[in-house]
PDB file of C-alpha atoms in Angstrom:
ATOM      1  CA  MET C  16       7.681  42.790 -23.555  1.00 71.00           C
ATOM      2  CA  LYS C  17      10.511  42.097 -26.206  1.00 75.00           C
ATOM      3  CA  ASN C  18      13.070  42.321 -23.580  1.00 77.00           C
ATOM      4  CA  PHE C  19      11.035  40.069 -21.275  1.00 74.00           C
ATOM      5  CA  LEU C  20      10.615  37.453 -23.981  1.00 78.00           C
ATOM      6  CA  LYS C  21      14.201  37.633 -24.821  1.00 81.00           C
ATOM      7  CA  PHE C  22      15.338  37.226 -21.138  1.00 78.00           C
ATOM      8  CA  ILE C  23      12.895  34.197 -20.774  1.00 81.00           C
ATOM      9  CA  GLY C  24      14.667  32.690 -23.759  1.00 83.00           C
ATOM     10  CA  GLY C  25      18.045  33.219 -22.491  1.00 79.00           C
ATOM     11  CA  SER C  26      17.163  31.832 -18.972  1.00 81.00           C
ATOM     12  CA  LEU C  27      15.702  28.492 -20.282  1.00 83.00           C
ATOM     13  CA  PHE C  28      19.383  26.904 -20.368  1.00 83.00           C
ATOM     14  CA  SER C  29      21.576  29.386 -18.897  1.00 84.00           C
ATOM     15  CA  ASN C  30      21.631  29.359 -14.891  1.00 82.00           C
ATOM     16  CA  TYR C  31      23.345  32.885 -15.262  1.00 84.00           C
ATOM     17  CA  GLY C  32      20.489  34.168 -17.150  1.00 84.00           C
ATOM     18  CA  VAL C  33      18.250  32.840 -14.449  1.00 86.00           C
ATOM     19  CA  LEU C  34      20.203  34.692 -11.758  1.00 86.00           C
ATOM     20  CA  ASP C  35      19.803  37.953 -13.900  1.00 84.00           C
ATOM     21  CA  GLY C  36      16.209  37.740 -13.097  1.00 81.00           C
ATOM     22  CA  LYS C  37      16.727  37.912  -9.213  1.00 85.00           C
ATOM     23  CA  ASN C  38      15.682  41.235  -8.969  1.00 84.00           C
ATOM     24  CA  ARG C  39      12.860  41.332 -11.724  1.00 86.00           C
ATOM     25  CA  LYS C  40       9.276  42.121 -10.600  1.00 87.00           C
ATOM     26  CA  PHE C  41       7.801  39.231  -8.659  1.00 89.00           C
ATOM     27  CA  TYR C  42       4.571  38.971 -10.804  1.00 90.00           C
ATOM     28  CA  GLN C  43       6.631  38.275 -13.999  1.00 89.00           C
ATOM     29  CA  SER C  44       8.218  35.397 -12.282  1.00 90.00           C
ATOM     30  CA  LEU C  45       4.869  34.283 -10.730  1.00 93.00           C
ATOM     31  CA  ILE C  46       3.406  34.134 -14.461  1.00 93.00           C
ATOM     32  CA  VAL C  47       6.407  31.896 -15.610  1.00 93.00           C
ATOM     33  CA  VAL C  48       5.880  29.756 -12.637  1.00 95.00           C
ATOM     34  CA  VAL C  49       2.278  29.320 -13.350  1.00 96.00           C
ATOM     35  CA  LEU C  50       2.785  28.321 -16.890  1.00 95.00           C
ATOM     36  CA  SER C  51       5.313  25.773 -15.774  1.00 95.00           C
ATOM     37  CA  LEU C  52       3.177  24.328 -13.301  1.00 96.00           C
ATOM     38  CA  ILE C  53       0.222  23.882 -16.040  1.00 96.00           C
ATOM     39  CA  PHE C  54       2.784  22.401 -18.404  1.00 96.00           C
ATOM     40  CA  ALA C  55       4.102  19.902 -15.980  1.00 95.00           C
ATOM     41  CA  LEU C  56       0.569  18.789 -15.476  1.00 95.00           C
ATOM     42  CA  ILE C  57      -0.078  18.047 -19.355  1.00 96.00           C
ATOM     43  CA  PRO C  58       1.399  14.355 -19.316  1.00 94.00           C
ATOM     44  CA  ILE C  59      -0.444  13.661 -16.051  1.00 94.00           C
ATOM     45  CA  PHE C  60      -3.723  14.932 -17.382  1.00 95.00           C
ATOM     46  CA  SER C  61      -3.317  13.131 -20.759  1.00 93.00           C
ATOM     47  CA  MET C  62      -2.573   9.845 -19.000  1.00 92.00           C
ATOM     48  CA  GLN C  63      -5.487  10.127 -16.512  1.00 91.00           C
ATOM     49  CA  MET C  64      -7.981  10.896 -19.205  1.00 92.00           C
ATOM     50  CA  GLY C  65      -6.631   8.228 -21.558  1.00 91.00           C
ATOM     51  CA  VAL C  66      -8.040   5.619 -19.066  1.00 91.00           C
ATOM     52  CA  LYS C  67     -11.279   4.052 -20.147  1.00 93.00           C
ATOM     53  CA  GLY C  68     -13.878   2.382 -18.129  1.00 93.00           C
ATOM     54  CA  SER C  69     -13.780  -0.516 -20.607  1.00 93.00           C
ATOM     55  CA  ASP C  70     -10.304  -1.196 -19.891  1.00 92.00           C
ATOM     56  CA  VAL C  71     -11.580  -3.677 -17.245  1.00 92.00           C
ATOM     57  CA  LEU C  72     -13.218  -5.373 -20.070  1.00 91.00           C
ATOM     58  CA  THR C  73     -10.807  -5.107 -22.924  1.00 88.00           C
ATOM     59  CA  SER C  74      -7.606  -5.998 -20.845  1.00 84.00           C
ATOM     60  CA  GLN C  75      -5.925  -9.436 -21.502  1.00 79.00           C
ATOM     61  CA  SER C  76      -6.342  -9.993 -17.641  1.00 78.00           C
ATOM     62  CA  ASN C  77     -10.271  -9.405 -17.706  1.00 80.00           C
ATOM     63  CA  ALA C  78     -10.756 -12.831 -15.916  1.00 81.00           C
ATOM     64  CA  SER C  79     -13.419 -13.630 -18.589  1.00 88.00           C
ATOM     65  CA  LEU C  80     -15.353 -10.649 -17.940  1.00 92.00           C
ATOM     66  CA  ASP C  81     -16.517 -10.231 -21.541  1.00 92.00           C
ATOM     67  CA  VAL C  82     -18.067 -13.873 -21.229  1.00 93.00           C
ATOM     68  CA  SER C  83     -19.597 -13.029 -17.869  1.00 94.00           C
ATOM     69  CA  LEU C  84     -21.322  -9.870 -19.316  1.00 95.00           C
ATOM     70  CA  ASN C  85     -22.706 -11.584 -22.101  1.00 95.00           C
ATOM     71  CA  LEU C  86     -24.143 -14.181 -20.034  1.00 95.00           C
ATOM     72  CA  PHE C  87     -25.597 -11.629 -17.593  1.00 96.00           C
ATOM     73  CA  SER C  88     -27.152  -9.733 -20.234  1.00 96.00           C
ATOM     74  CA  LYS C  89     -28.663 -13.129 -21.708  1.00 95.00           C
ATOM     75  CA  TYR C  90     -29.939 -14.009 -18.274  1.00 95.00           C
ATOM     76  CA  LEU C  91     -31.736 -10.290 -18.009  1.00 95.00           C
ATOM     77  CA  LYS C  92     -33.124 -11.097 -21.572  1.00 94.00           C
ATOM     78  CA  ASP C  93     -34.350 -14.571 -21.120  1.00 93.00           C
ATOM     79  CA  ASP C  94     -35.760 -14.273 -17.489  1.00 92.00           C
ATOM     80  CA  ALA C  95     -38.917 -12.138 -17.590  1.00 89.00           C
ATOM     81  CA  ASN C  96     -38.928 -11.310 -13.811  1.00 93.00           C
ATOM     82  CA  ALA C  97     -35.228 -10.138 -13.816  1.00 94.00           C
ATOM     83  CA  SER C  98     -34.328  -6.707 -14.895  1.00 95.00           C
ATOM     84  CA  PHE C  99     -31.348  -4.143 -14.613  1.00 96.00           C
ATOM     85  CA  VAL C 100     -31.773  -0.657 -15.926  1.00 96.00           C
ATOM     86  CA  THR C 101     -30.751   2.729 -15.306  1.00 96.00           C
ATOM     87  CA  THR C 102     -33.488   5.121 -15.040  1.00 95.00           C
ATOM     88  CA  THR C 103     -34.100   8.317 -16.750  1.00 94.00           C
ATOM     89  CA  ASP C 104     -33.266  10.324 -13.307  1.00 94.00           C
ATOM     90  CA  GLY C 105     -29.707   8.613 -13.273  1.00 93.00           C
ATOM     91  CA  LYS C 106     -30.205   5.773 -10.851  1.00 95.00           C
ATOM     92  CA  PHE C 107     -29.549   1.988 -11.211  1.00 96.00           C
ATOM     93  CA  GLU C 108     -32.544  -0.297 -10.679  1.00 95.00           C
ATOM     94  CA  VAL C 109     -32.320  -3.955 -10.209  1.00 96.00           C
ATOM     95  CA  LYS C 110     -35.595  -6.148  -9.991  1.00 94.00           C
ATOM     96  CA  GLY C 111     -36.196  -9.906  -9.884  1.00 94.00           C
ATOM     97  CA  PHE C 112     -32.684 -10.928  -8.143  1.00 94.00           C
ATOM     98  CA  LYS C 113     -30.522 -10.046  -5.201  1.00 95.00           C
ATOM     99  CA  GLU C 114     -27.468 -12.173  -6.208  1.00 93.00           C
ATOM    100  CA  LYS C 115     -26.803 -13.804  -9.245  1.00 94.00           C
ATOM    101  CA  GLU C 116     -23.775 -16.226  -9.980  1.00 93.00           C
ATOM    102  CA  LEU C 117     -22.661 -16.611 -13.583  1.00 93.00           C
ATOM    103  CA  THR C 118     -20.429 -19.783 -14.366  1.00 90.00           C
ATOM    104  CA  ASP C 119     -19.109 -21.361 -17.543  1.00 87.00           C
ATOM    105  CA  TRP C 120     -20.435 -24.473 -19.024  1.00 84.00           C
ATOM    106  CA  GLN C 121     -18.331 -26.561 -16.741  1.00 84.00           C
ATOM    107  CA  GLY C 122     -19.913 -24.889 -13.744  1.00 84.00           C
ATOM    108  CA  ASN C 123     -16.903 -22.859 -12.880  1.00 86.00           C
ATOM    109  CA  HIS C 124     -17.349 -19.682 -11.371  1.00 88.00           C
ATOM    110  CA  LEU C 125     -17.140 -16.490 -13.508  1.00 91.00           C
ATOM    111  CA  LEU C 126     -19.063 -13.633 -11.785  1.00 93.00           C
ATOM    112  CA  THR C 127     -21.083 -12.948  -8.918  1.00 94.00           C
ATOM    113  CA  VAL C 128     -23.656  -9.979  -9.647  1.00 96.00           C
ATOM    114  CA  TYR C 129     -24.959  -8.755  -6.251  1.00 95.00           C
ATOM    115  CA  ALA C 130     -27.598  -5.753  -5.876  1.00 96.00           C
ATOM    116  CA  PHE C 131     -26.595  -4.145  -2.478  1.00 95.00           C
ATOM    117  CA  GLU C 132     -29.188  -1.712  -0.550  1.00 93.00           C
ATOM    118  CA  SER C 133     -27.904   1.635   0.917  1.00 89.00           C
ATOM    119  CA  SER C 134     -28.066   0.286   4.376  1.00 92.00           C
ATOM    120  CA  GLU C 135     -25.326  -2.512   3.539  1.00 93.00           C
ATOM    121  CA  ASN C 136     -21.608  -1.854   4.068  1.00 94.00           C
ATOM    122  CA  VAL C 137     -20.005  -2.118   0.683  1.00 94.00           C
ATOM    123  CA  GLU C 138     -16.444  -2.594   2.035  1.00 93.00           C
ATOM    124  CA  GLU C 139     -17.759  -5.754   3.698  1.00 93.00           C
ATOM    125  CA  LEU C 140     -19.589  -7.144   0.598  1.00 93.00           C
ATOM    126  CA  MET C 141     -16.195  -6.615  -1.388  1.00 94.00           C
ATOM    127  CA  LYS C 142     -14.041  -8.299   1.651  1.00 92.00           C
ATOM    128  CA  LYS C 143     -16.704 -10.947   1.468  1.00 92.00           C
ATOM    129  CA  PHE C 144     -16.413 -11.926  -2.209  1.00 92.00           C
ATOM    130  CA  THR C 145     -12.546 -11.300  -2.480  1.00 93.00           C
ATOM    131  CA  ASN C 146     -12.497 -13.931   0.412  1.00 91.00           C
ATOM    132  CA  GLY C 147     -14.187 -16.371  -1.666  1.00 88.00           C
ATOM    133  CA  TYR C 148     -17.469 -16.468   0.341  1.00 86.00           C
ATOM    134  CA  ILE C 149     -19.447 -19.728  -0.451  1.00 84.00           C
ATOM    135  CA  ASP C 150     -21.809 -19.937   2.565  1.00 81.00           C
ATOM    136  CA  GLU C 151     -22.028 -19.165   6.161  1.00 82.00           C
ATOM    137  CA  ALA C 152     -20.246 -22.579   6.793  1.00 80.00           C
ATOM    138  CA  HIS C 153     -17.414 -21.686   4.318  1.00 84.00           C
ATOM    139  CA  PRO C 154     -16.910 -17.747   4.515  1.00 88.00           C
ATOM    140  CA  THR C 155     -13.344 -17.982   3.058  1.00 89.00           C
ATOM    141  CA  SER C 156     -11.706 -19.937   0.293  1.00 89.00           C
ATOM    142  CA  VAL C 157      -8.305 -20.066  -1.525  1.00 90.00           C
ATOM    143  CA  ASN C 158     -10.074 -18.814  -4.694  1.00 88.00           C
ATOM    144  CA  PRO C 159     -11.326 -15.373  -4.819  1.00 92.00           C
ATOM    145  CA  LYS C 160     -14.734 -14.417  -6.526  1.00 91.00           C
ATOM    146  CA  SER C 161     -14.864 -11.944  -9.338  1.00 93.00           C
ATOM    147  CA  PHE C 162     -17.881  -9.800  -8.409  1.00 95.00           C
ATOM    148  CA  MET C 163     -20.121  -6.943  -9.608  1.00 96.00           C
ATOM    149  CA  LEU C 164     -21.800  -4.905  -6.850  1.00 97.00           C
ATOM    150  CA  ILE C 165     -24.962  -2.718  -7.950  1.00 97.00           C
ATOM    151  CA  GLY C 166     -26.291   0.086  -5.788  1.00 95.00           C
ATOM    152  CA  GLU C 167     -28.690   2.797  -6.385  1.00 94.00           C
ATOM    153  CA  ASP C 168     -25.843   5.221  -7.695  1.00 95.00           C
ATOM    154  CA  VAL C 169     -22.785   3.426  -8.203  1.00 96.00           C
ATOM    155  CA  MET C 170     -21.434   0.096  -9.769  1.00 96.00           C
ATOM    156  CA  TYR C 171     -18.434  -1.844  -8.681  1.00 96.00           C
ATOM    157  CA  ILE C 172     -16.399  -4.397 -10.653  1.00 96.00           C
ATOM    158  CA  TYR C 173     -13.457  -6.384  -9.344  1.00 94.00           C
ATOM    159  CA  THR C 174     -12.120  -9.399 -11.275  1.00 93.00           C
ATOM    160  CA  PHE C 175      -9.638 -12.116 -10.358  1.00 91.00           C
ATOM    161  CA  ASN C 176      -7.922 -14.227 -12.883  1.00 86.00           C
ATOM    162  CA  GLY C 177      -7.223 -18.023 -12.326  1.00 79.00           C
ATOM    163  CA  THR C 178      -3.966 -17.450 -10.695  1.00 81.00           C
ATOM    164  CA  ALA C 179      -5.063 -15.129  -7.943  1.00 86.00           C
ATOM    165  CA  LYS C 180      -5.270 -17.066  -4.825  1.00 89.00           C
ATOM    166  CA  ASN C 181      -5.989 -16.027  -1.116  1.00 90.00           C
ATOM    167  CA  ALA C 182      -3.496 -17.148   1.635  1.00 89.00           C
ATOM    168  CA  LEU C 183      -5.254 -18.812   4.358  1.00 89.00           C
ATOM    169  CA  TYR C 184      -4.081 -19.926   7.957  1.00 88.00           C
ATOM    170  CA  GLU C 185      -4.633 -23.530   8.971  1.00 82.00           C
ATOM    171  CA  ASN C 186      -7.861 -22.652  10.498  1.00 82.00           C
ATOM    172  CA  GLY C 187      -9.137 -21.258   7.408  1.00 84.00           C
ATOM    173  CA  ASP C 188      -8.788 -17.504   8.132  1.00 86.00           C
ATOM    174  CA  ILE C 189      -7.619 -15.227   5.586  1.00 87.00           C
ATOM    175  CA  LYS C 190      -3.978 -14.392   6.050  1.00 87.00           C
ATOM    176  CA  GLU C 191      -3.481 -12.303   2.666  1.00 88.00           C
ATOM    177  CA  SER C 192      -6.201 -11.562   0.387  1.00 88.00           C
ATOM    178  CA  ALA C 193      -5.531 -11.949  -3.462  1.00 87.00           C
ATOM    179  CA  LYS C 194      -4.918  -8.830  -5.550  1.00 89.00           C
ATOM    180  CA  SER C 195      -7.780  -8.047  -7.955  1.00 89.00           C
ATOM    181  CA  THR C 196      -6.623  -8.007 -11.780  1.00 88.00           C
ATOM    182  CA  GLU C 197      -8.935  -5.333 -12.751  1.00 86.00           C
ATOM    183  CA  THR C 198     -11.220  -2.799 -10.948  1.00 90.00           C
ATOM    184  CA  PHE C 199     -14.017  -0.577 -12.153  1.00 93.00           C
ATOM    185  CA  VAL C 200     -16.408   2.137 -10.565  1.00 95.00           C
ATOM    186  CA  GLY C 201     -19.284   3.396 -12.666  1.00 95.00           C
ATOM    187  CA  TYR C 202     -22.081   5.854 -12.073  1.00 96.00           C
ATOM    188  CA  ALA C 203     -25.603   5.711 -13.537  1.00 95.00           C
ATOM    189  CA  ARG C 204     -25.842   9.620 -13.805  1.00 94.00           C
ATOM    190  CA  THR C 205     -23.923   9.429 -16.996  1.00 93.00           C
ATOM    191  CA  TYR C 206     -25.711   6.610 -18.549  1.00 94.00           C
ATOM    192  CA  LYS C 207     -29.441   7.163 -18.197  1.00 94.00           C
ATOM    193  CA  GLY C 208     -32.420   5.301 -19.542  1.00 95.00           C
ATOM    194  CA  VAL C 209     -30.620   1.989 -20.721  1.00 95.00           C
ATOM    195  CA  ASP C 210     -31.941  -1.497 -20.358  1.00 95.00           C
ATOM    196  CA  PHE C 211     -28.860  -3.909 -19.968  1.00 96.00           C
ATOM    197  CA  ALA C 212     -31.047  -6.764 -21.368  1.00 95.00           C
ATOM    198  CA  SER C 213     -30.984  -5.114 -24.715  1.00 94.00           C
ATOM    199  CA  PHE C 214     -27.323  -5.725 -25.201  1.00 95.00           C
ATOM    200  CA  TYR C 215     -27.900  -9.385 -25.877  1.00 94.00           C
ATOM    201  CA  ASN C 216     -29.040 -10.082 -29.394  1.00 91.00           C
ATOM    202  CA  GLU C 217     -28.891 -13.571 -30.298  1.00 89.00           C
ATOM    203  CA  ALA C 218     -29.170 -12.470 -34.290  1.00 89.00           C
ATOM    204  CA  GLU C 219     -26.388 -10.203 -33.961  1.00 89.00           C
ATOM    205  CA  GLY C 220     -23.884 -12.406 -32.039  1.00 88.00           C
ATOM    206  CA  TYR C 221     -21.106 -11.867 -29.427  1.00 90.00           C
ATOM    207  CA  ASP C 222     -19.618  -8.674 -30.899  1.00 94.00           C
ATOM    208  CA  TYR C 223     -22.981  -6.887 -30.607  1.00 95.00           C
ATOM    209  CA  CYS C 224     -23.253  -7.551 -26.752  1.00 95.00           C
ATOM    210  CA  TYR C 225     -19.337  -7.023 -26.167  1.00 95.00           C
ATOM    211  CA  ASN C 226     -19.346  -3.549 -27.931  1.00 95.00           C
ATOM    212  CA  LYS C 227     -22.610  -2.579 -26.090  1.00 96.00           C
ATOM    213  CA  TRP C 228     -21.026  -3.167 -22.779  1.00 96.00           C
ATOM    214  CA  VAL C 229     -17.727  -1.335 -24.093  1.00 96.00           C
ATOM    215  CA  SER C 230     -19.838   1.757 -24.450  1.00 96.00           C
ATOM    216  CA  ALA C 231     -21.724   1.380 -21.222  1.00 96.00           C
ATOM    217  CA  LEU C 232     -18.699   0.938 -19.096  1.00 96.00           C
ATOM    218  CA  ASN C 233     -17.012   3.933 -20.795  1.00 96.00           C
ATOM    219  CA  ASN C 234     -20.073   6.186 -20.022  1.00 96.00           C
ATOM    220  CA  LEU C 235     -20.378   4.807 -16.553  1.00 96.00           C
ATOM    221  CA  TYR C 236     -16.896   5.567 -15.612  1.00 96.00           C
ATOM    222  CA  LYS C 237     -16.903   9.260 -16.624  1.00 95.00           C
ATOM    223  CA  PRO C 238     -17.824  10.710 -13.346  1.00 95.00           C
ATOM    224  CA  TYR C 239     -15.209   8.614 -11.593  1.00 95.00           C
ATOM    225  CA  LYS C 240     -12.343   9.447 -14.094  1.00 95.00           C
ATOM    226  CA  THR C 241     -13.156  13.139 -13.868  1.00 94.00           C
ATOM    227  CA  SER C 242     -12.987  12.964 -10.016  1.00 95.00           C
ATOM    228  CA  THR C 243      -9.840  11.008  -9.802  1.00 94.00           C
ATOM    229  CA  THR C 244      -8.114  13.356 -12.699  1.00 95.00           C
ATOM    230  CA  LEU C 245      -9.285  16.462 -10.543  1.00 95.00           C
ATOM    231  CA  TYR C 246      -7.912  14.847  -7.439  1.00 96.00           C
ATOM    232  CA  SER C 247      -4.471  13.776  -8.902  1.00 95.00           C
ATOM    233  CA  LEU C 248      -3.954  17.101 -10.857  1.00 96.00           C
ATOM    234  CA  SER C 249      -4.486  18.908  -7.216  1.00 96.00           C
ATOM    235  CA  ILE C 250      -2.266  16.571  -5.594  1.00 96.00           C
ATOM    236  CA  TYR C 251       0.618  17.033  -8.261  1.00 96.00           C
ATOM    237  CA  THR C 252       0.205  20.770  -8.444  1.00 96.00           C
ATOM    238  CA  LEU C 253       0.385  20.870  -4.580  1.00 97.00           C
ATOM    239  CA  LEU C 254       3.523  18.976  -4.494  1.00 96.00           C
ATOM    240  CA  ASN C 255       5.025  20.919  -7.212  1.00 96.00           C
ATOM    241  CA  ILE C 256       4.622  24.187  -5.471  1.00 96.00           C
ATOM    242  CA  VAL C 257       6.117  22.521  -2.441  1.00 96.00           C
ATOM    243  CA  ILE C 258       9.074  21.685  -4.601  1.00 96.00           C
ATOM    244  CA  VAL C 259       9.414  24.901  -6.159  1.00 96.00           C
ATOM    245  CA  VAL C 260       9.414  26.644  -2.562  1.00 95.00           C
ATOM    246  CA  THR C 261      11.840  23.948  -1.275  1.00 95.00           C
ATOM    247  CA  MET C 262      14.242  24.634  -4.186  1.00 94.00           C
ATOM    248  CA  SER C 263      14.123  28.371  -3.237  1.00 93.00           C
ATOM    249  CA  LEU C 264      15.017  27.899   0.244  1.00 94.00           C
ATOM    250  CA  ILE C 265      17.934  25.549  -0.664  1.00 91.00           C
ATOM    251  CA  VAL C 266      19.353  28.124  -3.317  1.00 89.00           C
ATOM    252  CA  MET C 267      18.947  30.834  -0.525  1.00 89.00           C
ATOM    253  CA  ILE C 268      20.741  28.859   2.057  1.00 88.00           C
ATOM    254  CA  LEU C 269      23.535  27.859  -0.261  1.00 85.00           C
ATOM    255  CA  THR C 270      24.370  31.599  -1.212  1.00 83.00           C
ATOM    256  CA  ARG C 271      24.404  32.121   2.693  1.00 80.00           C
ATOM    257  CA  ILE C 272      26.692  29.476   3.470  1.00 79.00           C
ATOM    258  CA  ARG C 273      29.239  30.960   1.178  1.00 64.00           C
ATOM    259  CA  SER C 274      28.170  34.520   1.914  1.00 56.00           C
ATOM    260  CA  GLY C 275      31.617  35.959   1.994  1.00 59.00           C
ATOM    261  CA  GLN C 276      32.097  34.999  -1.741  1.00 64.00           C
ATOM    262  CA  CYS C 277      28.969  35.766  -3.313  1.00 67.00           C
ATOM    263  CA  GLU C 278      25.949  37.994  -3.001  1.00 76.00           C
ATOM    264  CA  LYS C 279      23.398  36.940  -0.218  1.00 83.00           C
ATOM    265  CA  LEU C 280      20.089  36.161  -1.845  1.00 83.00           C
ATOM    266  CA  THR C 281      16.763  36.838  -0.013  1.00 87.00           C
ATOM    267  CA  PHE C 282      13.976  34.289  -0.201  1.00 92.00           C
ATOM    268  CA  VAL C 283      12.022  36.480  -2.715  1.00 92.00           C
ATOM    269  CA  GLN C 284      15.039  36.699  -4.778  1.00 91.00           C
ATOM    270  CA  SER C 285      15.670  32.982  -4.740  1.00 91.00           C
ATOM    271  CA  LEU C 286      12.049  32.308  -5.608  1.00 93.00           C
ATOM    272  CA  ASN C 287      12.186  34.682  -8.493  1.00 92.00           C
ATOM    273  CA  CYS C 288      15.337  32.741  -9.803  1.00 92.00           C
ATOM    274  CA  VAL C 289      13.648  29.268  -9.318  1.00 93.00           C
ATOM    275  CA  ASN C 290      10.388  30.389 -10.756  1.00 94.00           C
ATOM    276  CA  TYR C 291      12.179  31.310 -13.913  1.00 93.00           C
ATOM    277  CA  ALA C 292      14.394  28.267 -13.938  1.00 93.00           C
ATOM    278  CA  SER C 293      11.135  26.144 -13.850  1.00 94.00           C
ATOM    279  CA  LEU C 294      10.170  26.664 -17.309  1.00 93.00           C
ATOM    280  CA  CYS C 295      12.703  24.491 -18.851  1.00 93.00           C
ATOM    281  CA  PRO C 296      12.217  21.457 -16.654  1.00 94.00           C
ATOM    282  CA  SER C 297       8.355  21.871 -17.357  1.00 95.00           C
ATOM    283  CA  LEU C 298       8.940  21.638 -20.908  1.00 95.00           C
ATOM    284  CA  ILE C 299      11.343  18.579 -20.594  1.00 94.00           C
ATOM    285  CA  SER C 300       8.666  17.030 -18.243  1.00 94.00           C
ATOM    286  CA  ILE C 301       6.192  17.051 -21.137  1.00 95.00           C
ATOM    287  CA  LEU C 302       8.565  15.289 -23.342  1.00 94.00           C
ATOM    288  CA  LEU C 303       9.583  12.551 -20.810  1.00 93.00           C
ATOM    289  CA  GLY C 304       6.013  12.327 -19.816  1.00 92.00           C
ATOM    290  CA  PHE C 305       4.752  11.266 -23.207  1.00 92.00           C
ATOM    291  CA  LEU C 306       7.926   9.176 -24.156  1.00 92.00           C
ATOM    292  CA  ILE C 307       8.068   7.231 -20.509  1.00 90.00           C
ATOM    293  CA  THR C 308       4.533   7.218 -19.094  1.00 88.00           C
ATOM    294  CA  ALA C 309       5.988   6.007 -15.773  1.00 88.00           C
ATOM    295  CA  LEU C 310       7.687   9.185 -15.360  1.00 89.00           C
ATOM    296  CA  ALA C 311       4.958  11.654 -16.051  1.00 89.00           C
ATOM    297  CA  PRO C 312       4.121  12.207 -12.215  1.00 91.00           C
ATOM    298  CA  VAL C 313       7.550  12.794 -11.223  1.00 92.00           C
ATOM    299  CA  ALA C 314       9.364  14.263 -14.343  1.00 94.00           C
ATOM    300  CA  PHE C 315       9.077  17.878 -13.300  1.00 95.00           C
ATOM    301  CA  ILE C 316      10.096  17.315  -9.869  1.00 94.00           C
ATOM    302  CA  LEU C 317      13.378  15.479 -10.919  1.00 94.00           C
ATOM    303  CA  CYS C 318      14.118  17.879 -13.715  1.00 94.00           C
ATOM    304  CA  LEU C 319      13.519  21.010 -11.486  1.00 94.00           C
ATOM    305  CA  GLY C 320      15.359  19.483  -8.619  1.00 93.00           C
ATOM    306  CA  ILE C 321      18.585  18.682 -10.844  1.00 92.00           C
ATOM    307  CA  ARG C 322      18.376  22.156 -12.467  1.00 92.00           C
ATOM    308  CA  CYS C 323      18.267  23.974  -9.044  1.00 91.00           C
ATOM    309  CA  VAL C 324      21.160  22.107  -7.629  1.00 89.00           C
ATOM    310  CA  PHE C 325      23.403  23.295 -10.226  1.00 89.00           C
ATOM    311  CA  LEU C 326      21.479  26.848  -9.944  1.00 88.00           C
ATOM    312  CA  GLY C 327      22.488  26.829  -6.391  1.00 85.00           C
ATOM    313  CA  PHE C 328      26.033  26.240  -7.158  1.00 83.00           C
ATOM    314  CA  LYS C 329      26.123  28.814  -9.777  1.00 82.00           C
ATOM    315  CA  ALA C 330      24.586  31.391  -7.392  1.00 80.00           C
ATOM    316  CA  SER C 331      27.209  30.596  -4.633  1.00 76.00           C
ATOM    317  CA  GLN C 332      30.117  31.367  -7.025  1.00 74.00           C
ATOM    318  CA  PRO C 333      32.026  34.707  -6.574  1.00 66.00           C
ATOM    319  CA  MET C 334      31.318  35.456 -10.474  1.00 53.00           C
ATOM    320  CA  ALA C 335      27.635  35.121  -9.627  1.00 46.00           C
ATOM    321  CA  LYS C 336      28.260  38.445  -7.407  1.00 48.00           C
ATOM    322  CA  VAL C 337      29.904  40.090 -10.220  1.00 42.00           C
ATOM    323  CA  ARG C 338      27.139  39.617 -12.569  1.00 49.00           C
TER     324      ARG C 338
END
């Protein structure tokens, strides 16, 4: 074990040290590459888990969603026939309204809340409000509508700020739909037994309702965040494995192009070397991923690619055969 750890320490920055591992037992390099793949995912995992459902509300580009949700809770509180709750078995339940349009004091549209049935096409509903639907005579508009769609299990929120515009043809058809500023997907199963009318309390003021919605959106978002995080980790793990295998092939090919001057490496030997070489890039990718968030998904690929290019050239040099 001591010799193995010494070898790992020496191979972190030395490509010749990595090449010394070509004939080591494969399970040892497999352990190293598994650790490398896990390390490479840490910044991505942290980035994904750092996303909050309330970002749609707390963002500066929330298109006055904070005001809209406050008005929505007030509407639920004031109208005895209207209710919006999550049941104890984790379902959304809407009563007393099908569609509610919320406006500011000047009558400008803020948010349309629509309770849809399981038989309705959600994508068509999203398209309808994005198109700025007013009525059958005016199915499209330059101005898209921010909307909240509520189903039995899931809730969607899409917001559009004042600068968002649909591009229309002369006949009024949509040429290009506006891009939403914020989106949200929430599930009732992680926020059971809640009455959204209770969020409005005139005595407590605006902040009370705002904080209640922040908490609600964070809880409703948990299932979607978990599923998207697992999906992202799976995709990046698969991609990183493909990169490791590809780099192994490249190293093997480079030693065979110059086979008269260096030792020919088999694919397993090349894979052994790349597995060991992956540890240093994975550690660097953690640092890069946290310092520059945008690099988190590709930091490991870039670092491993650069190292393996130099590793391939080292492996194809005559002195590599001597070692």
